[in-house]
Coordinates of C-alpha atoms in Angstrom, one line a residue:
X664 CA 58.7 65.9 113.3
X665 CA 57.8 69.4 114.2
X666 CA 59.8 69.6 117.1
X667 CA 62.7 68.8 114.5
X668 CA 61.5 71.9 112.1
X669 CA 62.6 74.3 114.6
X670 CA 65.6 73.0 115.4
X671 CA 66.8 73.1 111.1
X672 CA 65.7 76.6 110.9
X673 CA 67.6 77.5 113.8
X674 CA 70.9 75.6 111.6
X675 CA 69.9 77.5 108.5
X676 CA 69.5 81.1 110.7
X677 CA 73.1 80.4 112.0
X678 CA 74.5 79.3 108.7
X679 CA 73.3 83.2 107.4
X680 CA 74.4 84.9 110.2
X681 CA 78.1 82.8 110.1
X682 CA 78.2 83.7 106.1
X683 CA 77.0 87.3 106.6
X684 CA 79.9 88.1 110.2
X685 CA 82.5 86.8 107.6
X686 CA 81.4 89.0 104.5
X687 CA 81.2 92.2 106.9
X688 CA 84.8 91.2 108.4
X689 CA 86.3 91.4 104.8
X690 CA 84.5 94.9 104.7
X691 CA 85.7 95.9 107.4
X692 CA 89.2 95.3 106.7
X693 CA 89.1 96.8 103.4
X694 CA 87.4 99.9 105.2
X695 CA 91.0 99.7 107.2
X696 CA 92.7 99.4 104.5
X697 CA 91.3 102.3 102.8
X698 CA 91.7 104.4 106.3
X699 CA 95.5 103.9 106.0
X700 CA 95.8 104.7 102.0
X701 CA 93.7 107.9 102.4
X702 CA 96.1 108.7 105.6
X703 CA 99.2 108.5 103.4
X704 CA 97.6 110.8 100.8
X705 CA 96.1 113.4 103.2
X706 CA 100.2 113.4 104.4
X707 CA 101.5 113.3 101.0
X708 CA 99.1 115.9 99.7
X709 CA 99.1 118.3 103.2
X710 CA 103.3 118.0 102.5
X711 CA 102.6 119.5 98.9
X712 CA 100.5 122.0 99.9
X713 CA 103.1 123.3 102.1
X714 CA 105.8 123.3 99.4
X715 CA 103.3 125.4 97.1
X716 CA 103.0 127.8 100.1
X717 CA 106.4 128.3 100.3
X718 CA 107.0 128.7 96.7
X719 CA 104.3 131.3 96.4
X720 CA 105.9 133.5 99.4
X721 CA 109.0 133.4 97.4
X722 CA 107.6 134.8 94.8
X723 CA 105.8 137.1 96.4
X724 CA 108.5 138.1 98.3
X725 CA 110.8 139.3 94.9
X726 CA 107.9 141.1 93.7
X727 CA 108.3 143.2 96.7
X728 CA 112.5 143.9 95.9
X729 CA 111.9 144.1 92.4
X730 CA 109.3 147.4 93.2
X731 CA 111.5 148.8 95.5
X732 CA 115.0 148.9 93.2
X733 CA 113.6 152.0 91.2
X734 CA 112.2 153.7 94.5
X735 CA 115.9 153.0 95.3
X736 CA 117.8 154.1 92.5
X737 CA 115.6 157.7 92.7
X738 CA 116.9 158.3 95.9
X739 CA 119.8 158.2 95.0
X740 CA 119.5 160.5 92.3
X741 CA 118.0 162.7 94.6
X742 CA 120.9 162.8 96.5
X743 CA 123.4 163.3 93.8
X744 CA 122.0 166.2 92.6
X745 CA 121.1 168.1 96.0
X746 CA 125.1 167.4 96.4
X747 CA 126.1 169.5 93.2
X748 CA 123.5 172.6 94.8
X749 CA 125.1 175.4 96.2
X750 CA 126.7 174.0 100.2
X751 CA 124.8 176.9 101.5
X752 CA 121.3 174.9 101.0
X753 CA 123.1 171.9 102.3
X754 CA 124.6 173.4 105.7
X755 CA 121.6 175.4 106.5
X756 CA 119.3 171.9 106.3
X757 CA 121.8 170.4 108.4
X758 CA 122.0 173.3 110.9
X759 CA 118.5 173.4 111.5
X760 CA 117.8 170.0 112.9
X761 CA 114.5 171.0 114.9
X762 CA 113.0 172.6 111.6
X763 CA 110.5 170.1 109.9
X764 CA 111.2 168.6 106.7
X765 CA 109.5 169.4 103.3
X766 CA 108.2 167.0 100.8
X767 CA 110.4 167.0 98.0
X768 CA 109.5 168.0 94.5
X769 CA 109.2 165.1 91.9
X770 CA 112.3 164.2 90.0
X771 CA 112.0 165.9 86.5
X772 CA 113.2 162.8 84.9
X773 CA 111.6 159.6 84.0
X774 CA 111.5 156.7 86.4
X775 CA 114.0 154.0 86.0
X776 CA 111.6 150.7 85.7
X777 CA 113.2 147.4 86.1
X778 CA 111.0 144.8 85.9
X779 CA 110.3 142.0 88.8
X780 CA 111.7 138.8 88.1
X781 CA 108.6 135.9 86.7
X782 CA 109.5 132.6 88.5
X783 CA 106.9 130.0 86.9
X784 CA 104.8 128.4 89.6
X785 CA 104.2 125.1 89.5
X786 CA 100.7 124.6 89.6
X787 CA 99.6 121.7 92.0
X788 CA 97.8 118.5 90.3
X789 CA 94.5 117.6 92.0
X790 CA 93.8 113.8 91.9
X791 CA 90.7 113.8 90.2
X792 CA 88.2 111.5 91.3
X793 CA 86.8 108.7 88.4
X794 CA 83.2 110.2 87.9
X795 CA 82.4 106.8 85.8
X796 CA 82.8 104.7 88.8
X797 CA 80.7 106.7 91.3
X798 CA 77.9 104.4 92.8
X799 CA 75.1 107.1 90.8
X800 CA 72.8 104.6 89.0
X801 CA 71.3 107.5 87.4
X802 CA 74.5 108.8 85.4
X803 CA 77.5 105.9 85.8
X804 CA 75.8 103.5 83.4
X805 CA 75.9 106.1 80.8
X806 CA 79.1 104.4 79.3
X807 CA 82.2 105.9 76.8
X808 CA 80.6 109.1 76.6
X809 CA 83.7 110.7 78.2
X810 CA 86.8 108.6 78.6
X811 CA 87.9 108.5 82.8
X812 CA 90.8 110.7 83.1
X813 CA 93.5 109.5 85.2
X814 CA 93.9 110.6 88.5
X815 CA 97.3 113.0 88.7
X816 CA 98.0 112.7 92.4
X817 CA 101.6 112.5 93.8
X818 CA 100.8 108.6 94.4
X819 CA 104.1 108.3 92.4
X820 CA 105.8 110.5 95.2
X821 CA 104.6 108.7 98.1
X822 CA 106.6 105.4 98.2
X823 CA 106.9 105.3 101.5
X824 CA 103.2 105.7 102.1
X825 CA 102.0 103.2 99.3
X826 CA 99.5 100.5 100.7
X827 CA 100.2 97.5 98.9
X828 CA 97.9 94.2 99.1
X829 CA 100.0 90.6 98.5
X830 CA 99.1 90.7 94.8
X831 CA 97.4 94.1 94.1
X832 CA 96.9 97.3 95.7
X833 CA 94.4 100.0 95.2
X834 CA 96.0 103.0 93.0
X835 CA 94.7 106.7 93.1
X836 CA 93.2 106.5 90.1
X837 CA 90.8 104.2 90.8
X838 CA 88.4 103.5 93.6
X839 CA 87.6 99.8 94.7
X840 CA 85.3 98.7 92.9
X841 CA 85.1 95.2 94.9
X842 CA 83.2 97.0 98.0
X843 CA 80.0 98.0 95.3
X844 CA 79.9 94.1 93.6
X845 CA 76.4 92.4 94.6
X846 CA 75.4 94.7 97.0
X847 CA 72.7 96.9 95.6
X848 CA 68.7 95.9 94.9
X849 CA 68.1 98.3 91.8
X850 CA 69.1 97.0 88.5
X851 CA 70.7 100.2 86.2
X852 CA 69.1 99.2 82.7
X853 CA 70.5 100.7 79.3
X854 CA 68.0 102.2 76.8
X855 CA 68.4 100.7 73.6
X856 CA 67.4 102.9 70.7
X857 CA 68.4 101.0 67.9
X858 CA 69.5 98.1 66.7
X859 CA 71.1 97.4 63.3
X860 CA 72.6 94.2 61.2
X861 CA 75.2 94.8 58.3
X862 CA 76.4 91.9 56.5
X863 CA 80.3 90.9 57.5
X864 CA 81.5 90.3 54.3
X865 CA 82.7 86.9 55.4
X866 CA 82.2 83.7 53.8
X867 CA 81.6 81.6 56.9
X868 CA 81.4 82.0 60.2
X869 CA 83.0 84.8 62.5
X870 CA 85.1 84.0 65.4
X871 CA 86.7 87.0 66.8
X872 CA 85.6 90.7 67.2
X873 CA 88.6 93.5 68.9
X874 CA 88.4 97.2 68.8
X875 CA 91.4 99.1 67.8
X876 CA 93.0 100.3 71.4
X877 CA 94.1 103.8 70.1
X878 CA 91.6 104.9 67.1
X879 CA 88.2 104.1 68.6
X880 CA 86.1 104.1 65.3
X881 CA 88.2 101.4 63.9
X882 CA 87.4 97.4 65.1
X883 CA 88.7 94.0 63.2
X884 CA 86.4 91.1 62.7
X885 CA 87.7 87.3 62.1
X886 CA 85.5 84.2 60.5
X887 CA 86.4 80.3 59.6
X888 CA 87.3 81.9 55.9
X889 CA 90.6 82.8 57.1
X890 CA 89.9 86.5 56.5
X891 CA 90.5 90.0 59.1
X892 CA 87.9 92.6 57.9
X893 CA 88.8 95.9 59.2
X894 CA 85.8 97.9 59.8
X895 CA 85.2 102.1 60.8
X896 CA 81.7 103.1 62.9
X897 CA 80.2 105.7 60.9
X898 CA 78.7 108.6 62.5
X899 CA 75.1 108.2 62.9
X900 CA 76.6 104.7 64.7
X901 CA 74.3 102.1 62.9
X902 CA 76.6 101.2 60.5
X903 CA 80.4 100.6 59.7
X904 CA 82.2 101.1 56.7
X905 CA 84.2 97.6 55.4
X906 CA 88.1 99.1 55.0
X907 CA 89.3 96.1 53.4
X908 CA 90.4 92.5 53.9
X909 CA 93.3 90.4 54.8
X910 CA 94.2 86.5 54.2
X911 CA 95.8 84.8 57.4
X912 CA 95.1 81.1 56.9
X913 CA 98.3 79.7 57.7
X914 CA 100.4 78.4 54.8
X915 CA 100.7 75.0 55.0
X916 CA 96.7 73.9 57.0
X917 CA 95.4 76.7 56.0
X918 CA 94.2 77.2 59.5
X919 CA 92.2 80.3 60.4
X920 CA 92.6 82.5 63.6
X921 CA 91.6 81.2 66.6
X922 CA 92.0 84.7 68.3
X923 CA 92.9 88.2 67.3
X924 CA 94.6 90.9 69.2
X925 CA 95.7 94.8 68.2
X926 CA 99.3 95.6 68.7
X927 CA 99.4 98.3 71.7
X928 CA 100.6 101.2 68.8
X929 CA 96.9 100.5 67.0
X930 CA 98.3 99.6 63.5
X931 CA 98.9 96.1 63.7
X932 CA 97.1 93.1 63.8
X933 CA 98.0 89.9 65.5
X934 CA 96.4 86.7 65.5
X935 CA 97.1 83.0 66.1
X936 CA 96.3 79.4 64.5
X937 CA 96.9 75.9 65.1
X938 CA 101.0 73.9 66.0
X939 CA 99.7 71.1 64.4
X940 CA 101.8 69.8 62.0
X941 CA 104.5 72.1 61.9
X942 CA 102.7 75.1 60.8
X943 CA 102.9 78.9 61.1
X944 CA 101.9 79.4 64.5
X945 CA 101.4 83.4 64.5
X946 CA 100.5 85.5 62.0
X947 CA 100.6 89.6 61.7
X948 CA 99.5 92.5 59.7
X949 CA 99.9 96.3 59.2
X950 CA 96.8 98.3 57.9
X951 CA 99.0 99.9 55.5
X952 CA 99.4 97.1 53.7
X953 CA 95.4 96.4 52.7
X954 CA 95.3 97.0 49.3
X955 CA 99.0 96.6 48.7
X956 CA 99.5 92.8 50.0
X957 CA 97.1 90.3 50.1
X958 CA 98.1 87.7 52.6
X959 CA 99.8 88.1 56.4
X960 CA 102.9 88.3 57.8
X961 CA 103.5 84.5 59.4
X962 CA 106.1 84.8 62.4
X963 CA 109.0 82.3 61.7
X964 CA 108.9 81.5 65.4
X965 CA 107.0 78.5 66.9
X966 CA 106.6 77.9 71.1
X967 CA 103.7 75.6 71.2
X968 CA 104.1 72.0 70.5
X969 CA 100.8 70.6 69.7
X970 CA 97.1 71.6 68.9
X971 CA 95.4 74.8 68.9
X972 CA 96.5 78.0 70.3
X973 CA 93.3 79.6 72.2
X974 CA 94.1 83.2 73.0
X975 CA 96.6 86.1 72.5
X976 CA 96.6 88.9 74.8
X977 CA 99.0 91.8 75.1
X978 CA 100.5 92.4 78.5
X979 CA 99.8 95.7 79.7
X980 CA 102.9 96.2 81.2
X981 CA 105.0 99.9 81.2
X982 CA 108.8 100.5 80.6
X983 CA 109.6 97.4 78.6
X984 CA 108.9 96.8 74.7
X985 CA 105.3 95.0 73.8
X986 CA 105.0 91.7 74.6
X987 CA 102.1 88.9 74.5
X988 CA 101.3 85.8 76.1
X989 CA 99.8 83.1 73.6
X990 CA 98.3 79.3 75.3
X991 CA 96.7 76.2 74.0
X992 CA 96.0 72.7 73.7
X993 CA 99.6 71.7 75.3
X994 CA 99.0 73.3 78.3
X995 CA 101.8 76.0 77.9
X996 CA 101.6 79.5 78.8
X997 CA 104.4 81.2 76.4
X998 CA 105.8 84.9 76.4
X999 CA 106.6 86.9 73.3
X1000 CA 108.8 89.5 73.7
X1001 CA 109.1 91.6 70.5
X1002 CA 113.2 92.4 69.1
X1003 CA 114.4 95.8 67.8
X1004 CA 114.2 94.3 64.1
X1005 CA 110.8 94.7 63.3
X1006 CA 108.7 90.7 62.7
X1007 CA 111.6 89.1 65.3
X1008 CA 110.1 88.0 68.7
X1009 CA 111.7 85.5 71.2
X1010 CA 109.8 83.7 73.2
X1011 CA 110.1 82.3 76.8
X1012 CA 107.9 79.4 78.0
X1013 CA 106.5 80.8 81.3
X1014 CA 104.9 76.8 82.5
X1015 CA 103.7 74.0 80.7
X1016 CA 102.9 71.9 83.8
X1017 CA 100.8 74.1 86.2
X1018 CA 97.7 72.6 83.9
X1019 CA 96.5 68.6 83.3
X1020 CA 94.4 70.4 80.0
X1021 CA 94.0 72.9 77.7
X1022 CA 95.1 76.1 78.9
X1023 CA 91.9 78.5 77.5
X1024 CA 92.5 81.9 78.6
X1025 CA 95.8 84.0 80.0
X1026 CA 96.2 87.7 80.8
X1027 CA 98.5 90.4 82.3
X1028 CA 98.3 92.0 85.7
X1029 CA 98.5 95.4 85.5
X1030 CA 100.3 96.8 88.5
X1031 CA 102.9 93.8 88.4
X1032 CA 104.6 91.5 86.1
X1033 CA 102.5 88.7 86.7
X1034 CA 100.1 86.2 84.4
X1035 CA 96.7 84.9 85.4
X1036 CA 95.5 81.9 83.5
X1037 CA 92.6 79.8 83.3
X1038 CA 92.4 76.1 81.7
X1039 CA 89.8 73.2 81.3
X1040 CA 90.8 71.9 84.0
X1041 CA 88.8 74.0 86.3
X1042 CA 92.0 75.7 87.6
X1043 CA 92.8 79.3 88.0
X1044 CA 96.8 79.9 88.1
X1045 CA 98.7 82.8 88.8
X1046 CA 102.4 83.1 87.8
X1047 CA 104.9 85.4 88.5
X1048 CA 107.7 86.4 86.2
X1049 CA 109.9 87.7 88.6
X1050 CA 109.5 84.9 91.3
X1051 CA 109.1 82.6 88.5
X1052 CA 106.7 80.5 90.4
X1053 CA 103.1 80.8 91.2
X1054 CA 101.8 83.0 93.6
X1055 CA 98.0 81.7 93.3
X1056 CA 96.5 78.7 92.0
X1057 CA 93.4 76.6 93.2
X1058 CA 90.6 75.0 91.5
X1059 CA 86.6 75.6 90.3
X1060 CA 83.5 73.4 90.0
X1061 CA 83.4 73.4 86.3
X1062 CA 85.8 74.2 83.5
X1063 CA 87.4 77.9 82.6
X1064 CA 86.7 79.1 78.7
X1065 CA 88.0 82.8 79.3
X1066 CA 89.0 85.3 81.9
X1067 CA 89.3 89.1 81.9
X1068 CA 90.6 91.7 83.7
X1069 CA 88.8 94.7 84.8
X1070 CA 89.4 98.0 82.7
X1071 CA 89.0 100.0 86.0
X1072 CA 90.0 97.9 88.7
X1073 CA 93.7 96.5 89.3
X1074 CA 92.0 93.4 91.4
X1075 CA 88.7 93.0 89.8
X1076 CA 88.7 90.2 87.3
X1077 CA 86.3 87.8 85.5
X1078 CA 86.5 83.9 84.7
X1079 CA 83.8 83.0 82.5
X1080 CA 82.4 79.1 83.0
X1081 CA 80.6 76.2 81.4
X1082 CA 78.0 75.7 83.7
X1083 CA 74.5 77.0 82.8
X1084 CA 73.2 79.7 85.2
X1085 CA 76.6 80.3 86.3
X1086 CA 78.4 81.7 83.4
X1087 CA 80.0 84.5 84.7
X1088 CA 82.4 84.6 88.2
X1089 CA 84.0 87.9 89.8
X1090 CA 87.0 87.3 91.6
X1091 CA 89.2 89.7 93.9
X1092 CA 92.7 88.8 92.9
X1093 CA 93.8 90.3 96.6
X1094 CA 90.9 87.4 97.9
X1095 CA 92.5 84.5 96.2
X1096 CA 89.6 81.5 95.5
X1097 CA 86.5 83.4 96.8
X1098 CA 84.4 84.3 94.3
X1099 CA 83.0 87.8 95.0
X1100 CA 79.9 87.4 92.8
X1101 CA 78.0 84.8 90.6
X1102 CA 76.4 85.9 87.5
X1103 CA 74.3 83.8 84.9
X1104 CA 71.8 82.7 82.0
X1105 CA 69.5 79.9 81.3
X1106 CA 70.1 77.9 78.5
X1107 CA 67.9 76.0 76.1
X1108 CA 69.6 72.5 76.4
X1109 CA 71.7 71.5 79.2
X1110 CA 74.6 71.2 77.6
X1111 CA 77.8 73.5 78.8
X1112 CA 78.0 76.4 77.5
X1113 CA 80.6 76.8 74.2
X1114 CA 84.1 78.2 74.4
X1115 CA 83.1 80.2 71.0
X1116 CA 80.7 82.6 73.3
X1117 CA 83.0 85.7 74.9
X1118 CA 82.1 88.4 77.5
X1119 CA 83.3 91.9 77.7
X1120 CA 83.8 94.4 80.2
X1121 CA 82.3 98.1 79.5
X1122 CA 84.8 100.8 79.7
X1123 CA 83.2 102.3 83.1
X1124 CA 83.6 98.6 84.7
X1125 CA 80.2 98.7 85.5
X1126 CA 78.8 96.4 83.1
X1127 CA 79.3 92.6 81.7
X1128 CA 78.4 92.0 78.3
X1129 CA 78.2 88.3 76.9
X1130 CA 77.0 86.4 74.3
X1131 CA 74.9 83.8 74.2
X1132 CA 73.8 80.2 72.2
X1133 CA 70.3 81.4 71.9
X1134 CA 70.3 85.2 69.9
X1135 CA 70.4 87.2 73.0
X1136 CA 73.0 89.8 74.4
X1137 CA 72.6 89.4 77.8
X1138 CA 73.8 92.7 80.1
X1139 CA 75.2 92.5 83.9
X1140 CA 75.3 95.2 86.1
X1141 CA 77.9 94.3 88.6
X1142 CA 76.3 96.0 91.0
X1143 CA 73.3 94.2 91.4
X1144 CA 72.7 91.4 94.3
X1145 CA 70.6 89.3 91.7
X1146 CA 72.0 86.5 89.7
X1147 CA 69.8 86.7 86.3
X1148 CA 70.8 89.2 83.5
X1149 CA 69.9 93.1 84.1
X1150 CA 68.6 93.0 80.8
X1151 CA 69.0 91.4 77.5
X1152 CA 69.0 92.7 74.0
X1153 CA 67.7 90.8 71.8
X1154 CA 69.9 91.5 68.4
X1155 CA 70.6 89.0 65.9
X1156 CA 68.9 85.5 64.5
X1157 CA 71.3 82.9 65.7
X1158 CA 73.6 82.7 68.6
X1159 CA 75.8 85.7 69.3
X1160 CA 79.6 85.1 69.8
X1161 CA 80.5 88.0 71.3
X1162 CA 79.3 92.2 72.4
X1163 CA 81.8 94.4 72.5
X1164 CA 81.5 98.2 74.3
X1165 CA 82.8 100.7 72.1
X1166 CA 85.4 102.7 74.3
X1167 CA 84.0 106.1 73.4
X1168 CA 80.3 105.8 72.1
X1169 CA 77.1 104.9 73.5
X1170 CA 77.6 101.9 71.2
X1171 CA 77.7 98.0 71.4
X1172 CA 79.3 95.9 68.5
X1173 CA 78.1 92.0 68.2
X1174 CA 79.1 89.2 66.1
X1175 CA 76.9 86.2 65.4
X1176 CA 77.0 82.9 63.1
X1177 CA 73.9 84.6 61.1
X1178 CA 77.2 86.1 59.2
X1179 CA 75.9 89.5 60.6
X1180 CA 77.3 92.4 62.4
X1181 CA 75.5 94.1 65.4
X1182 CA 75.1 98.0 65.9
X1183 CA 73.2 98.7 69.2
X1184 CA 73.3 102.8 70.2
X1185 CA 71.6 103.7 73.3
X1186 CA 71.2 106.3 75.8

């Protein structure tokens, strides 16, 4: 027996040491990776330079012939008028070549000024570097207090130089996150200074929580009453004002929203409800009408065929006109494209057959026209519009309830699970099925956690925030090696459904079946 000891710990030692060569040979090859972007833009940005250079010596250069016209135009003044003296004065300076010359007397007359010709420089555009995603712990985890600019480098110019990965590729705006997931020891904690609970103002129990994507003091809430509260942070951010209220139960179940979304242009709600039945499958909203209308907008329009519509997401895509991707209980995955008449949208089924159940989650890529989806039956799909087939799709240990893309990272997403004490996966979408990190909670009961419970990514992309069925916020820091929560905030008196990061304020928003509202500030 204890010659047999040896000999397992030897197995386990090589099992490490097979795990850790093949997690440094996927750094290493992003390291080259990297080596031959940063090559491109050192070419791109040396080329620029040059052109600047050369610009500047033009201008420089007709600086230089606008000053010497009126030096020009004296001479030749001068030489008029000697040519009207008396011939005398003229032959004897030409007779007397050896004699030296004189300085002549200033012209009498003003100067002739002509000014140089401006020629507007074009100034060059540094790409600035994204200060929130710098690997500080001591400043990067102070979130929304200045929104990342993005990087203005010729990465547009440089086609020929782009480095693109199979389904992603790193832009200039944005650094890879992916290299900095699991790999520190020190946990970056939030200080919480206060903590705040306002009564929703609905009559049972809230479902959905969004923050409005272009006025950042404004958020919608959603409850099993069928009503959208809209909602404005006050000042001193521990409370919100209640704007007013709108009635989407659809017409004929009177279903409420399962999910909620904002229109890209900030003054629209969307949100969608049950295909049982034949009933109103989407609803919508402006903000102009509260007060003025009492119930939504219901899309004539129906795509799904059975049961309940999970989620609605707006694709982030540029150069097209909005469009969303809605899926549910039939297993489809459906595009809405939205018509020039305002309330018409057409819809394209994307697939109905890539999942065996309930499709719970779907998103846009941003650098390409692609959807990523995620179902109950464990599997993770990725379909391309263009190819119009899949480009990923493989399979987990436990069912999907949601999955999110990173607001930093083209190739960093999440896909939030059932089991207990592994809530939370990172994938790389350039990686395909490896998980890059594991994140997780402890549970009360054994039981798998509910679809009702949503994370949500802080605007740095530093930080995972996620509800919880005991009353707990529990943080992430995705930087961290550790599995366990960096911290958790302990905020309402039932479980919390969901913690949102506002995009501009050292705030976090939570909803929770206590009917309440969460206002957590900190520094």
């Amino acid at each position: 027996m204890e010659s047999k000891k040896p000999m397992c710990e030897e197995e386990a030692d090589e099992e490490t040491l097979l795990s850790l060569i093949d997690k440094r040979k996927k750094n290493v090859k992003r390291c080259n990776e990297k080596i031959l972007y940063y090559t491109a833009q050192l070419k791109c940005e040396t080329s620029e330079l040059d052109k600047l250079k050369a610009q500047l010596e033009a201008v420089q250069s007709r600086k230089q012939l606008a000053k010497s016209v009126p030096n020009s135009l004296l001479k030749k003044r001068k030489l008029e008028s000697s040519s009207t003296s008396t011939g005398s004065s003229s032959m004897e300076s030409q007779s007397s070549p050896g004699r030296n010359e004189t300085k002549s007397e200033p012209s009498k007359k003003p100067q002739l000024f002509i000014p140089a010709m401006l020629v507007p420089i074009s100034k060059p555009k540094p790409a600035v570097a994204n200060l929130h995603t710098a690997t500080n712990y001591g400043t990067s985890h102070q979130l929304g207090m200045l929104k990342p600019k993005p990087a203005v480098a010729s990465f547009h110019t440089a086609t020929n130089h782009e480095i693109s990965h199979q389904f992603g590729r790193v832009k200039d705006n944005e650094i890879d996150m992916v290299e900095s997931v699991g790999t520190s020891t020190k946990v970056a904690t939030l200080n919480f200074n206060s903590t705040n609970l306002i009564s929703s103002q609905h009559k049972r129990k809230l479902r959905c929580l969004e923050l409005c994507p272009t006025d950042d003091t404004v958020f919608a809430t959603s409850g099993l009453d069928g009503a959208v509260n809209l909602w404005e942070v006050q000042e001193k951010l521990t409370s919100a004002k209640f704007m007013g209220s709108m009635d989407c139960l659809s017409p004929n179940k009177r279903r409420w929203p399962e999910d909620i979304a904002w229109h890209p242009d900030g003054r629209r709600i969307f949100a969608v409800h049950s295909a049982d039945g034949d009933d109103s499958q989407v609803s919508s909203f402006s903000l102009r009408q509260l007060g003025h209308q009492k119930e939504a907008f219901f899309l004539e329009e129906k795509a799904h065929q059975k049961g309940i519509i999970n989620r609605i997401n707006f694709m982030p895509w540029k150069g097209q006109r909005p469009c969303f991707v809605t899926c549910g209980c039939d297993h489809a995955v459906v595009l809405w494209k939205e018509g020039e008449n305002e309330g018409r949208w057409s819809q394209e089924l994307l697939h109905r057959n890539q999942h065996s159940s309930s499709v719970m989650a779907a998103f846009g890529l941003q650098h390409k026209e692609a959807v990523l989806s995620v179902g109950a039956d464990k599997r993770v799909v990725l379909f391309d519009l263009a190819a119009g087939r899949n480009e990923i799709k493989f399979q987990l240990n436990s069912k999907c309830l949601n999955a999110l893309p990173s607001p930093c990272n083209s190739n960093l997403y999440l896909v939030q699970l059932g089991s207990p004490g592994q809530q939370l996966h990172l994938f790389d979408i350039r990686e395909k099925p490896e998980e890059l990190h594991v994140f997780g909670w402890e549970q009360e009961t054994n039981e798998s956690q509910s679809a009702l419970i949503n994370s949500s990514w802080s605007p740095d992309g530093w930080h995972i925030s996620s509800g919880s069925n005991n009353p707990l916020i529990h943080i992430f820091d995705i930087r961290h090696s550790g599995k366990r929560p960096s911290q958790s905030l302990k905020a309402h008196s039932n479980r919390v459904f969901k913690a949102a990061w506002h995009s501009s304020l050292p705030l976090l928003i939570s909803i929770s079946s206590d009917l309440h509202i969460g206002m957590h500030s900190y520094k």
